[in-house]
Coordinates of N, CA and C in Angstrom, one line a residue:
M1 N 320.9 71.4 6.9 CA 321.4 70.3 7.8 C 322.4 69.4 6.9
K2 N 323.4 69.0 7.7 CA 324.5 68.0 7.1 C 325.1 67.3 8.1
I3 N 325.6 66.1 7.7 CA 326.2 65.2 8.5 C 327.7 65.0 8.1
Q4 N 328.7 65.2 9.0 CA 330.0 65.2 8.5 C 330.8 64.4 9.6
D5 N 331.5 63.4 9.3 CA 332.3 62.7 10.3 C 331.4 62.1 11.4
G6 N 330.1 61.8 11.0 CA 329.3 61.3 12.1 C 328.6 62.3 13.0
I7 N 328.9 63.6 12.6 CA 328.3 64.6 13.4 C 327.2 65.4 12.7
L8 N 326.1 65.6 13.3 CA 324.9 66.2 12.7 C 325.0 67.7 12.9
Y9 N 324.9 68.6 11.8 CA 324.9 70.0 11.9 C 323.6 70.6 11.4
F10 N 322.9 71.4 12.0 CA 321.8 72.2 11.4 C 321.6 73.4 12.4
E11 N 320.6 74.2 11.9 CA 320.4 75.5 12.5 C 318.9 75.7 12.6
V12 N 318.4 76.2 13.7 CA 317.0 76.5 13.9 C 316.9 77.8 14.6
Q13 N 316.2 78.9 14.0 CA 316.1 80.2 14.4 C 317.5 80.7 14.8
N14 N 318.4 80.6 13.8 CA 319.8 81.2 14.0 C 320.5 80.6 15.0
I15 N 320.1 79.5 15.7 CA 320.8 78.8 16.8 C 321.4 77.6 16.2
P16 N 322.8 77.5 16.2 CA 323.5 76.3 15.7 C 323.3 75.1 16.6
I17 N 323.1 74.1 16.0 CA 322.9 72.8 16.7 C 323.9 71.8 16.1
V18 N 324.6 71.2 17.2 CA 325.7 70.3 16.7 C 325.5 69.0 17.6
I19 N 325.2 67.9 16.9 CA 325.0 66.6 17.6 C 325.9 65.6 17.2
N20 N 326.8 65.2 18.1 CA 327.7 64.2 17.9 C 327.1 62.8 18.3
Q21 N 327.8 61.7 18.2 CA 327.2 60.4 18.4 C 326.9 60.3 19.9
S22 N 327.8 60.7 20.7 CA 327.5 60.5 22.1 C 326.3 61.2 22.6
L23 N 326.1 62.5 22.0 CA 324.9 63.3 22.4 C 323.7 62.6 21.9
F24 N 323.9 62.1 20.6 CA 322.7 61.4 20.0 C 322.3 60.2 20.8
F25 N 323.2 59.5 21.3 CA 322.8 58.2 22.0 C 322.2 58.6 23.4
S26 N 322.7 59.8 24.0 CA 322.2 60.2 25.3 C 320.8 60.7 25.2
L27 N 320.5 61.3 24.1 CA 319.2 62.1 23.9 C 318.1 61.0 23.5
T28 N 318.4 60.1 22.6 CA 317.5 59.1 22.0 C 317.3 57.9 22.8
K29 N 318.4 57.5 23.6 CA 318.4 56.3 24.4 C 318.3 55.1 23.5
L30 N 318.8 55.2 22.3 CA 318.8 54.0 21.3 C 319.9 53.2 21.6
P31 N 319.8 51.9 21.5 CA 321.0 50.9 21.7 C 321.8 51.0 20.4
S32 N 323.0 50.9 20.6 CA 324.0 50.9 19.5 C 324.8 49.6 19.3
Q33 N 324.3 48.5 19.9 CA 324.9 47.3 19.8 C 324.3 46.5 18.5
G34 N 325.0 45.7 17.9 CA 324.5 45.0 16.8 C 325.1 45.4 15.5
V35 N 324.6 44.8 14.4 CA 325.2 45.1 13.0 C 324.6 46.4 12.5
P36 N 325.4 47.3 11.9 CA 324.9 48.5 11.3 C 324.2 48.2 10.2
F37 N 322.9 48.4 10.1 CA 322.1 48.2 8.9 C 321.7 49.5 8.2
G38 N 321.9 49.4 6.9 CA 321.6 50.6 6.2 C 320.8 50.4 5.0
G39 N 319.8 49.4 5.2 CA 318.7 49.2 4.1 C 319.1 48.1 3.2
T40 N 320.3 47.7 3.1 CA 320.7 46.5 2.3 C 321.3 45.4 3.1
I41 N 321.5 44.3 2.5 CA 322.0 43.1 3.2 C 323.4 43.4 3.5
V42 N 323.9 43.1 4.8 CA 325.2 43.3 5.2 C 326.1 42.0 5.0
D43 N 327.4 42.2 5.1 CA 328.2 41.1 4.9 C 328.0 40.0 5.8
D44 N 327.7 40.3 7.0 CA 327.6 39.2 8.1 C 326.3 38.3 7.8
W45 N 325.4 38.8 6.9 CA 324.2 38.0 6.7 C 324.2 37.4 5.3
K46 N 325.2 37.7 4.5 CA 325.1 37.2 3.1 C 324.9 35.7 2.9
F47 N 325.5 34.9 3.7 CA 325.5 33.4 3.6 C 324.2 32.9 4.2
N48 N 323.5 33.7 5.0 CA 322.2 33.2 5.6 C 321.1 33.8 5.0
Y49 N 321.1 34.8 4.4 CA 320.0 35.5 3.8 C 319.6 35.1 2.3
S50 N 318.3 34.8 2.1 CA 317.8 34.6 0.8 C 316.5 35.3 0.5
S51 N 316.4 36.1 -0.5 CA 315.1 36.8 -0.6 C 313.9 35.9 -0.8
H52 N 314.2 34.7 -1.6 CA 313.1 33.7 -1.7 C 312.7 33.2 -0.4
D53 N 313.7 32.8 0.4 CA 313.3 32.1 1.8 C 312.7 33.1 2.6
A54 N 313.1 34.4 2.5 CA 312.4 35.4 3.3 C 311.0 35.6 2.9
H55 N 310.7 35.6 1.6 CA 309.3 35.6 1.1 C 308.5 34.5 1.7
C56 N 309.0 33.4 1.6 CA 308.3 32.2 2.1 C 308.0 32.3 3.6
M57 N 308.9 32.9 4.4 CA 308.8 33.1 5.7 C 307.7 34.1 6.2
V58 N 307.4 35.0 5.4 CA 306.6 36.1 5.8 C 305.2 36.1 5.1
C59 N 305.1 35.4 3.9 CA 304.0 35.4 3.2 C 303.0 34.2 3.4
N60 N 301.8 34.3 3.0 CA 300.9 33.1 3.1 C 301.2 32.2 1.9
D61 N 300.5 31.0 1.9 CA 300.9 29.9 1.0 C 300.4 30.2 -0.5
Q62 N 299.5 31.2 -0.6 CA 299.0 31.3 -2.0 C 299.7 32.5 -2.8
V63 N 300.8 32.9 -2.2 CA 301.5 34.0 -2.8 C 302.4 33.5 -4.1
D64 N 302.4 34.3 -5.2 CA 303.3 34.0 -6.3 C 304.5 34.7 -6.0
M65 N 305.7 33.9 -5.9 CA 307.0 34.5 -5.5 C 307.6 35.3 -6.5
T66 N 307.1 35.2 -7.7 CA 307.7 36.0 -8.9 C 307.1 37.4 -8.9
D67 N 306.0 37.7 -8.2 CA 305.5 39.0 -8.2 C 306.1 39.9 -7.1
R68 N 305.9 41.1 -7.2 CA 306.3 42.1 -6.2 C 305.6 41.8 -4.9
L69 N 306.2 42.1 -3.8 CA 305.7 41.7 -2.4 C 304.8 42.8 -2.0
L70 N 303.5 42.5 -1.9 CA 302.5 43.4 -1.4 C 302.2 43.1 0.0
A71 N 301.8 44.1 0.8 CA 301.5 43.8 2.2 C 300.3 43.0 2.4
G72 N 299.4 43.0 1.5 CA 298.2 42.1 1.6 C 298.6 40.7 1.5
S73 N 299.7 40.3 1.0 CA 300.1 38.9 0.9 C 300.8 38.3 2.1
L74 N 301.0 39.3 3.2 CA 301.7 38.8 4.4 C 300.7 38.0 5.2
T75 N 301.3 37.2 6.0 CA 300.4 36.5 7.1 C 300.0 37.5 8.2
F76 N 299.2 37.2 9.0 CA 298.6 38.2 9.9 C 299.6 38.8 10.8
D77 N 300.5 38.0 11.5 CA 301.6 38.6 12.3 C 302.5 39.4 11.6
N78 N 303.0 39.0 10.4 CA 303.8 39.7 9.6 C 303.2 41.0 9.1
R79 N 301.9 41.0 8.9 CA 301.2 42.2 8.3 C 301.3 43.3 9.4
I80 N 301.1 42.9 10.7 CA 301.1 43.9 11.8 C 302.6 44.4 11.9
M81 N 303.6 43.5 11.8 CA 305.0 43.9 11.9 C 305.3 44.8 10.8
H82 N 304.8 44.7 9.6 CA 305.2 45.5 8.4 C 304.6 47.0 8.7
Y83 N 303.3 47.0 9.3 CA 302.7 48.2 9.5 C 303.5 49.0 10.6
I84 N 304.1 48.3 11.5 CA 304.9 49.0 12.5 C 306.1 49.6 11.8
I85 N 306.7 48.8 10.8 CA 308.0 49.2 10.2 C 307.8 50.5 9.5
V86 N 306.7 50.5 8.6 CA 306.5 51.6 7.7 C 306.0 52.8 8.4
R87 N 305.4 52.7 9.6 CA 304.8 53.8 10.3 C 305.7 54.4 11.4
I88 N 306.5 53.5 12.0 CA 307.3 53.9 13.2 C 308.7 53.7 13.0
L89 N 309.1 52.6 12.7 CA 310.7 52.2 12.6 C 311.2 52.8 11.4
L90 N 310.7 52.6 10.2 CA 311.2 53.2 9.0 C 310.2 54.0 8.4
P91 N 309.7 55.1 8.9 CA 308.5 55.8 8.4 C 308.6 56.3 7.0
R92 N 307.7 56.2 6.2 CA 307.7 56.8 5.0 C 306.2 57.2 4.7
S93 N 306.1 58.0 3.6 CA 304.8 58.7 3.3 C 304.1 58.0 2.0
S94 N 304.7 57.2 1.3 CA 304.2 56.5 0.1 C 304.5 55.1 0.1
N95 N 303.7 54.4 -0.7 CA 304.0 53.0 -1.1 C 304.0 52.1 0.2
L96 N 303.0 52.5 1.1 CA 302.8 51.7 2.4 C 302.2 50.4 2.1
A97 N 301.5 50.2 1.0 CA 300.9 48.8 0.8 C 301.9 47.9 0.1
Q98 N 303.1 48.3 -0.1 CA 304.1 47.4 -0.8 C 305.4 47.3 0.1
A99 N 305.8 46.0 0.3 CA 306.9 45.8 1.1 C 308.1 45.8 0.2
S100 N 309.0 46.8 0.6 CA 310.3 46.9 -0.2 C 311.3 45.8 0.3
E101 N 312.4 45.7 -0.4 CA 313.4 44.8 -0.1 C 314.0 45.1 1.3
E102 N 314.1 46.4 1.6 CA 314.5 46.8 3.0 C 313.6 46.3 4.0
D103 N 312.3 46.5 3.7 CA 311.2 46.0 4.7 C 311.4 44.4 4.9
L104 N 311.6 43.7 3.8 CA 311.7 42.3 3.9 C 312.9 41.9 4.7
I105 N 314.1 42.5 4.5 CA 315.2 42.2 5.3 C 315.1 42.5 6.7
L106 N 314.4 43.6 7.0 CA 314.1 43.8 8.5 C 313.3 42.9 9.1
M107 N 312.2 42.5 8.4 CA 311.3 41.4 8.9 C 312.1 40.1 9.1
W108 N 313.0 39.8 8.2 CA 313.8 38.6 8.3 C 314.7 38.8 9.6
V109 N 315.2 39.9 9.8 CA 316.0 40.1 11.0 C 315.3 39.9 12.2
F110 N 314.1 40.4 12.4 CA 313.3 40.2 13.5 C 313.0 38.7 13.7
L111 N 312.5 37.9 12.7 CA 312.1 36.6 12.8 C 313.2 35.7 13.1
T112 N 314.4 36.0 12.6 CA 315.6 35.2 12.9 C 316.3 35.5 14.2
G113 N 315.9 36.6 14.9 CA 316.5 37.0 16.1 C 317.9 37.6 16.0
R114 N 318.1 38.2 14.9 CA 319.4 38.9 14.7 C 319.2 40.4 15.4
Q115 N 320.4 40.9 15.8 CA 320.4 42.2 16.4 C 321.0 43.3 15.4
I116 N 320.4 44.4 15.4 CA 321.0 45.6 14.6 C 321.2 46.7 15.4
D117 N 322.0 47.6 14.8 CA 322.4 48.9 15.6 C 321.3 49.9 15.3
W118 N 320.3 50.1 16.2 CA 319.2 50.9 15.9 C 319.6 52.4 15.9
A119 N 320.6 52.8 16.7 CA 321.1 54.2 16.6 C 321.6 54.6 15.2
H120 N 322.4 53.6 14.7 CA 323.0 53.8 13.4 C 321.8 53.8 12.3
L121 N 320.8 53.0 12.5 CA 319.7 53.0 11.5 C 318.9 54.2 11.5
V122 N 318.7 54.8 12.6 CA 317.8 56.0 12.8 C 318.7 57.2 12.2
R123 N 320.0 57.3 12.5 CA 320.8 58.3 12.0 C 320.9 58.1 10.5
Y124 N 321.0 57.0 9.9 CA 321.1 56.7 8.5 C 319.7 57.3 7.9
R125 N 318.6 57.0 8.5 CA 317.3 57.4 7.9 C 317.2 58.9 7.9
M126 N 317.7 59.6 9.0 CA 317.6 60.9 9.1 C 318.6 61.5 8.0
H127 N 319.7 60.9 7.7 CA 320.5 61.4 6.7 C 319.9 61.4 5.3
K128 N 319.1 60.4 5.1 CA 318.4 60.2 3.8 C 317.4 61.4 3.6
A129 N 316.9 62.0 4.8 CA 316.0 63.1 4.7 C 316.6 64.3 4.2
L130 N 317.8 64.5 4.1 CA 318.5 65.6 3.5 C 318.3 65.7 2.0
W131 N 317.9 64.6 1.4 CA 317.6 64.7 -0.1 C 316.6 65.7 -0.4
T132 N 316.6 66.3 -1.6 CA 315.6 67.2 -2.1 C 314.2 66.7 -2.0
N133 N 313.3 67.4 -1.4 CA 311.8 67.0 -1.1 C 311.6 65.7 -0.4
A134 N 312.6 65.3 0.3 CA 312.5 64.1 1.1 C 311.7 64.4 2.5
P135 N 310.8 63.5 2.7 CA 310.0 63.8 4.0 C 310.8 63.7 5.3
L136 N 310.5 64.5 6.3 CA 311.4 64.6 7.5 C 311.1 63.2 8.3
S137 N 312.1 62.6 8.6 CA 312.2 61.4 9.3 C 312.2 61.6 10.8
Y138 N 311.4 60.9 11.6 CA 311.5 61.0 13.1 C 311.3 62.5 13.6
S139 N 310.4 63.1 13.1 CA 310.2 64.5 13.6 C 309.9 64.6 15.1
H140 N 309.4 63.6 15.6 CA 309.1 63.6 17.1 C 310.4 63.7 17.9
L141 N 311.5 63.1 17.3 CA 312.9 63.1 18.0 C 313.4 64.6 18.0
A142 N 313.2 65.2 16.7 CA 313.7 66.6 16.6 C 312.9 67.6 17.5
T143 N 311.7 67.2 17.7 CA 310.8 68.1 18.6 C 311.1 67.9 20.0
L144 N 311.0 66.6 20.4 CA 311.0 66.3 21.9 C 312.4 66.3 22.5
F145 N 313.5 65.9 21.6 CA 314.8 65.8 22.1 C 315.7 67.0 21.8
F146 N 315.9 67.2 20.4 CA 316.9 68.1 20.0 C 316.5 69.6 20.4
L147 N 315.2 69.9 20.1 CA 314.9 71.3 20.2 C 314.8 71.6 21.8
H148 N 314.3 70.6 22.5 CA 314.1 70.8 23.9 C 315.5 70.9 24.5
H149 N 316.4 70.0 24.1 CA 317.8 70.1 24.7 C 318.6 71.4 24.4
F150 N 318.3 71.9 23.2 CA 319.1 73.1 22.9 C 318.2 74.5 23.2
Q151 N 317.1 74.1 23.8 CA 316.2 75.2 24.3 C 316.0 76.3 23.1
I152 N 315.4 75.7 22.2 CA 314.9 76.5 21.0 C 313.6 77.2 21.3
P153 N 313.4 78.4 21.3 CA 312.1 79.1 21.7 C 311.2 78.9 20.6
L154 N 310.0 78.4 21.0 CA 308.9 78.0 20.1 C 307.7 78.8 20.4
D155 N 307.6 79.8 21.2 CA 306.5 80.5 21.6 C 305.8 81.2 20.4
D156 N 306.6 81.7 19.4 CA 306.0 82.5 18.3 C 305.9 81.6 17.1
E157 N 306.0 80.3 17.2 CA 305.8 79.4 16.1 C 304.4 79.0 15.9
P158 N 303.9 79.0 14.8 CA 302.4 78.7 14.6 C 302.2 77.2 14.9
F159 N 301.0 77.0 15.5 CA 300.6 75.7 16.0 C 299.8 75.0 14.8
V160 N 300.2 73.8 14.5 CA 299.6 73.1 13.4 C 299.0 71.8 14.0
Q161 N 297.8 71.7 13.8 CA 297.0 70.4 14.3 C 297.4 69.3 13.5
V162 N 297.7 68.2 14.2 CA 298.1 67.0 13.4 C 296.7 66.4 12.9
K163 N 296.8 66.2 11.6 CA 295.6 65.8 10.8 C 295.4 64.3 10.8
Q164 N 296.5 63.5 11.0 CA 296.3 62.1 11.0 C 297.1 61.4 12.2
S165 N 296.6 60.5 12.7 CA 297.2 59.7 13.8 C 297.2 58.3 13.4
F166 N 298.2 57.6 13.9 CA 298.3 56.2 13.5 C 298.2 55.4 14.9
S167 N 297.3 54.6 15.0 CA 297.2 53.6 16.0 C 297.1 52.2 15.6
I168 N 297.5 51.2 16.4 CA 297.3 49.8 16.0 C 296.2 49.3 17.0
G169 N 295.1 49.1 16.3 CA 293.9 48.6 17.1 C 293.1 47.7 16.1
A170 N 291.9 47.4 16.7 CA 291.0 46.5 15.9 C 290.6 47.1 14.5
G171 N 290.5 48.5 14.5 CA 290.1 49.2 13.3 C 291.2 49.0 12.1
V172 N 292.5 49.1 12.6 CA 293.6 49.0 11.7 C 293.6 47.5 11.1
V173 N 293.5 46.5 12.0 CA 293.5 45.2 11.6 C 292.4 44.8 10.7
T174 N 291.2 45.4 10.9 CA 290.1 45.2 10.1 C 290.3 45.8 8.7
S175 N 291.0 46.9 8.7 CA 291.3 47.5 7.4 C 292.2 46.7 6.5
F176 N 293.0 45.7 7.2 CA 293.9 44.8 6.5 C 293.1 43.6 5.8
G177 N 291.8 43.6 6.1 CA 290.9 42.5 5.5 C 290.8 41.3 6.5
F178 N 291.1 41.5 7.7 CA 290.9 40.4 8.8 C 289.7 40.5 9.6
R179 N 289.1 39.5 9.9 CA 287.9 39.4 10.8 C 288.1 38.4 11.9
K180 N 287.5 38.5 13.0 CA 287.6 37.5 14.0 C 286.6 36.5 13.8
D181 N 287.0 35.2 14.1 CA 286.2 34.0 13.9 C 285.4 33.8 15.3
V182 N 284.7 32.6 15.3 CA 283.9 32.4 16.5 C 284.8 32.1 17.7
D183 N 286.0 31.7 17.4 CA 287.1 31.4 18.5 C 287.9 32.7 18.9
G184 N 287.6 33.8 18.3 CA 288.4 35.0 18.6 C 289.7 35.1 17.9
Q185 N 289.9 34.3 16.9 CA 291.2 34.3 16.1 C 290.9 35.2 14.9
W186 N 292.0 36.0 14.5 CA 291.9 36.9 13.4 C 292.2 36.1 12.2
I187 N 291.2 36.0 11.3 CA 291.2 35.2 10.0 C 290.9 36.2 8.9
H188 N 291.6 36.0 7.7 CA 291.3 36.8 6.5 C 289.7 36.5 6.2
K189 N 289.2 37.6 5.8 CA 287.7 37.5 5.6 C 287.4 36.5 4.5
Q190 N 288.2 36.3 3.6 CA 287.9 35.3 2.4 C 288.0 33.9 3.0
D191 N 288.7 33.7 4.1 CA 288.7 32.3 4.6 C 287.8 32.0 5.7
L192 N 287.0 33.0 6.1 CA 286.0 32.8 7.1 C 284.8 31.8 6.6
P193 N 284.3 30.9 7.4 CA 283.1 30.1 6.9 C 282.0 30.9 6.8
P194 N 281.0 30.6 5.9 CA 279.8 31.3 5.8 C 279.0 31.4 7.1
P195 N 278.4 32.4 7.4 CA 277.7 32.6 8.7 C 276.5 31.6 8.8
I196 N 276.3 31.1 10.0 CA 275.1 30.2 10.2 C 273.8 30.9 10.3
P197 N 272.9 30.6 9.6 CA 271.6 31.3 9.5 C 270.9 31.3 11.0
D198 N 270.5 32.4 11.4 CA 269.8 32.5 12.7 C 268.3 32.4 12.6
E199 N 267.7 31.4 13.3 CA 266.3 31.2 13.2 C 265.5 32.5 13.7
R200 N 266.2 33.2 14.6 CA 265.4 34.4 15.0 C 265.5 35.5 14.2
T201 N 266.2 35.4 13.1 CA 266.3 36.4 12.1 C 265.0 36.7 11.5
P202 N 264.5 38.0 11.4 CA 263.1 38.1 10.8 C 263.2 37.9 9.4
S203 N 262.1 37.3 8.8 CA 261.9 37.2 7.4 C 262.0 38.4 6.6
P204 N 262.6 38.4 5.5 CA 262.7 39.6 4.6 C 261.4 40.0 4.2
P205 N 261.2 41.4 4.1 CA 259.9 42.0 3.8 C 259.4 41.4 2.4
P206 N 258.1 41.3 2.3 CA 257.5 40.8 1.0 C 257.9 41.7 -0.1
Q207 N 258.0 41.1 -1.2 CA 258.3 41.9 -2.4 C 257.1 42.7 -2.9
M208 N 257.4 43.8 -3.5 CA 256.4 44.7 -3.9 C 255.8 44.1 -5.4
V209 N 254.6 44.0 -5.4 CA 253.8 43.5 -6.5 C 253.2 44.6 -7.3
D210 N 253.2 44.4 -8.6 CA 252.6 45.4 -9.5 C 251.2 45.6 -9.2
S211 N 250.7 46.9 -9.1 CA 249.4 47.2 -8.7 C 248.4 46.6 -9.6
S212 N 248.5 46.5 -10.9 CA 247.5 46.0 -11.8 C 247.4 44.6 -11.7
S213 N 248.5 43.8 -11.4 CA 248.5 42.4 -11.3 C 247.8 42.1 -10.0
L214 N 248.1 42.9 -8.9 CA 247.5 42.7 -7.6 C 245.9 42.8 -7.7
L215 N 245.5 43.8 -8.4 CA 244.0 44.0 -8.6 C 243.4 42.9 -9.3
T216 N 244.0 42.4 -10.3 CA 243.5 41.2 -11.0 C 243.3 40.0 -10.1
E217 N 244.4 39.8 -9.3 CA 244.3 38.6 -8.3 C 243.2 38.8 -7.3
V218 N 243.0 40.1 -6.8 CA 241.9 40.3 -5.9 C 240.6 40.1 -6.5
L219 N 240.4 40.5 -7.7 CA 239.1 40.3 -8.4 C 238.8 38.8 -8.6
I220 N 239.8 38.0 -8.9 CA 239.6 36.6 -9.2 C 239.1 36.0 -7.8
E221 N 239.9 36.4 -6.7 CA 239.5 35.8 -5.3 C 238.1 36.2 -5.0
L222 N 237.7 37.4 -5.3 CA 236.2 37.8 -5.0 C 235.2 37.0 -5.8
R223 N 235.4 36.8 -7.1 CA 234.6 36.0 -7.9 C 234.5 34.6 -7.4
G224 N 235.6 34.0 -7.0 CA 235.6 32.7 -6.4 C 234.8 32.6 -5.2
L225 N 235.1 33.7 -4.2 CA 234.3 33.7 -3.0 C 232.8 33.9 -3.2
R226 N 232.5 34.7 -4.2 CA 231.0 34.8 -4.5 C 230.4 33.6 -4.9
A227 N 231.1 32.8 -5.8 CA 230.6 31.6 -6.4 C 230.5 30.5 -5.2
F228 N 231.4 30.6 -4.4 CA 231.4 29.6 -3.2 C 230.2 30.0 -2.3
V229 N 230.0 31.2 -2.0 CA 228.9 31.6 -1.2 C 227.6 31.3 -1.8
G230 N 227.4 31.5 -3.1 CA 226.1 31.3 -3.9 C 225.9 29.8 -3.8
E231 N 226.8 29.0 -3.9 CA 226.6 27.5 -3.9 C 226.2 27.1 -2.5
Q232 N 226.8 27.7 -1.5 CA 226.4 27.4 -0.2 C 224.9 27.7 0.2
F233 N 224.5 29.0 -0.3 CA 223.2 29.4 -0.2 C 222.2 28.5 -1.0
D234 N 222.4 28.1 -2.1 CA 221.6 27.2 -2.9 C 221.5 25.9 -2.2
A235 N 222.5 25.4 -1.7 CA 222.4 24.1 -0.9 C 221.5 24.2 0.3
M236 N 221.7 25.3 1.0 CA 220.9 25.7 2.1 C 219.5 25.7 1.8
D237 N 219.1 26.5 0.7 CA 217.7 26.5 0.4 C 217.0 25.1 0.0
T238 N 217.8 24.3 -0.6 CA 217.4 23.0 -1.0 C 217.2 22.2 0.3
R239 N 218.0 22.3 1.3 CA 217.8 21.6 2.6 C 216.6 22.0 3.3
L240 N 216.3 23.5 3.3 CA 215.2 24.0 3.9 C 213.9 23.7 3.3
N241 N 213.8 23.6 2.0 CA 212.7 23.1 1.3 C 212.3 21.7 1.6
A242 N 213.3 20.9 1.8 CA 213.1 19.4 2.1 C 212.6 19.3 3.5
M243 N 213.0 20.2 4.5 CA 212.5 20.2 5.8 C 211.1 20.6 5.8
D244 N 210.7 21.8 5.0 CA 209.3 22.1 5.1 C 208.4 21.0 4.6
A245 N 208.9 20.3 3.6 CA 208.0 19.2 3.1 C 207.8 18.2 4.1
R246 N 208.9 17.8 4.8 CA 208.7 16.9 5.9 C 207.8 17.3 7.0
F247 N 207.9 18.6 7.3 CA 206.9 19.1 8.4 C 205.5 19.1 7.9
D248 N 205.3 19.4 6.6 CA 204.0 19.3 6.1 C 203.4 17.9 6.2
G249 N 204.2 17.0 5.9 CA 203.8 15.6 6.0 C 203.4 15.2 7.4
M250 N 204.2 15.6 8.3 CA 203.9 15.4 9.8 C 202.6 16.0 10.2
D251 N 202.2 17.2 9.8 CA 201.0 17.8 10.1 C 199.8 17.1 9.6
T252 N 199.9 16.5 8.3 CA 198.7 15.8 7.7 C 198.5 14.5 8.5
R253 N 199.5 13.8 8.8 CA 199.3 12.6 9.6 C 198.8 12.8 10.9
G254 N 199.1 14.0 11.6 CA 198.6 14.3 12.9 C 197.2 14.6 12.8
S255 N 196.6 15.1 11.7 CA 195.2 15.5 11.6 C 194.4 14.1 11.6
L256 N 195.0 13.1 10.8 CA 194.2 11.9 10.5 C 194.2 11.1 11.9
V257 N 195.2 11.2 12.7 CA 195.2 10.4 13.9 C 194.1 11.0 14.9
S258 N 194.0 12.3 14.9 CA 193.0 12.9 15.8 C 191.5 12.6 15.4
K259 N 191.3 12.6 14.1 CA 189.9 12.2 13.6 C 189.6 10.8 14.0
M260 N 190.5 9.9 13.9 CA 190.3 8.5 14.2 C 190.0 8.4 15.7
I261 N 190.6 9.0 16.5 CA 190.3 9.0 18.0 C 189.0 9.5 18.3

């Protein structure tokens, strides 16, 4: 594959493919209006762009501006935007957790409402894929547009199941370290307030006690119970003896009364 004078040349199954700019635009439907962006700051933006100001624009307040820009230091909305950049717009296979200067410039472009030439950017990225061992960029374009347009036969080609897919959903956002608060807003988990205890939450199971200490406690309780019961029985015997003595006295007085009558 090569690019010469803006024309893309490559060959698939001995079928030559030549894609000029007009065919590229018609196949991809990408807009070509705006500034041609090639990964570095362009002359039209030099007086407006500041790397420090762009850092402040996309990062949270706790970030040290002297360190490298990590994706985890971005605010929630910008974290999502960076994910789209590295997965879809400027796809790459490594360093996904680090925002490059190219990523930062592109986020600044989005946030300031500037327009770039997307057709030029995609062609530039595909040209970079010509480097040795470089990953293929925008393979879906080559498959869905170029191969289909030039009617490349693929019946005998082996089918390879895609092992990974990338979707932007709650699972992806959770992997960024964000959680929803009670109001449904995505907040970084370290900034969430502590959960309110639920009175209906069952109490934790009792802790296991050593068997020897448990046996000792049981024996102590049994001795105390036996002593208590013994004291109760002794007191009951005392009360019963007193009642017997009173009944005996009552029988003696009854006998004397009957004799007097």
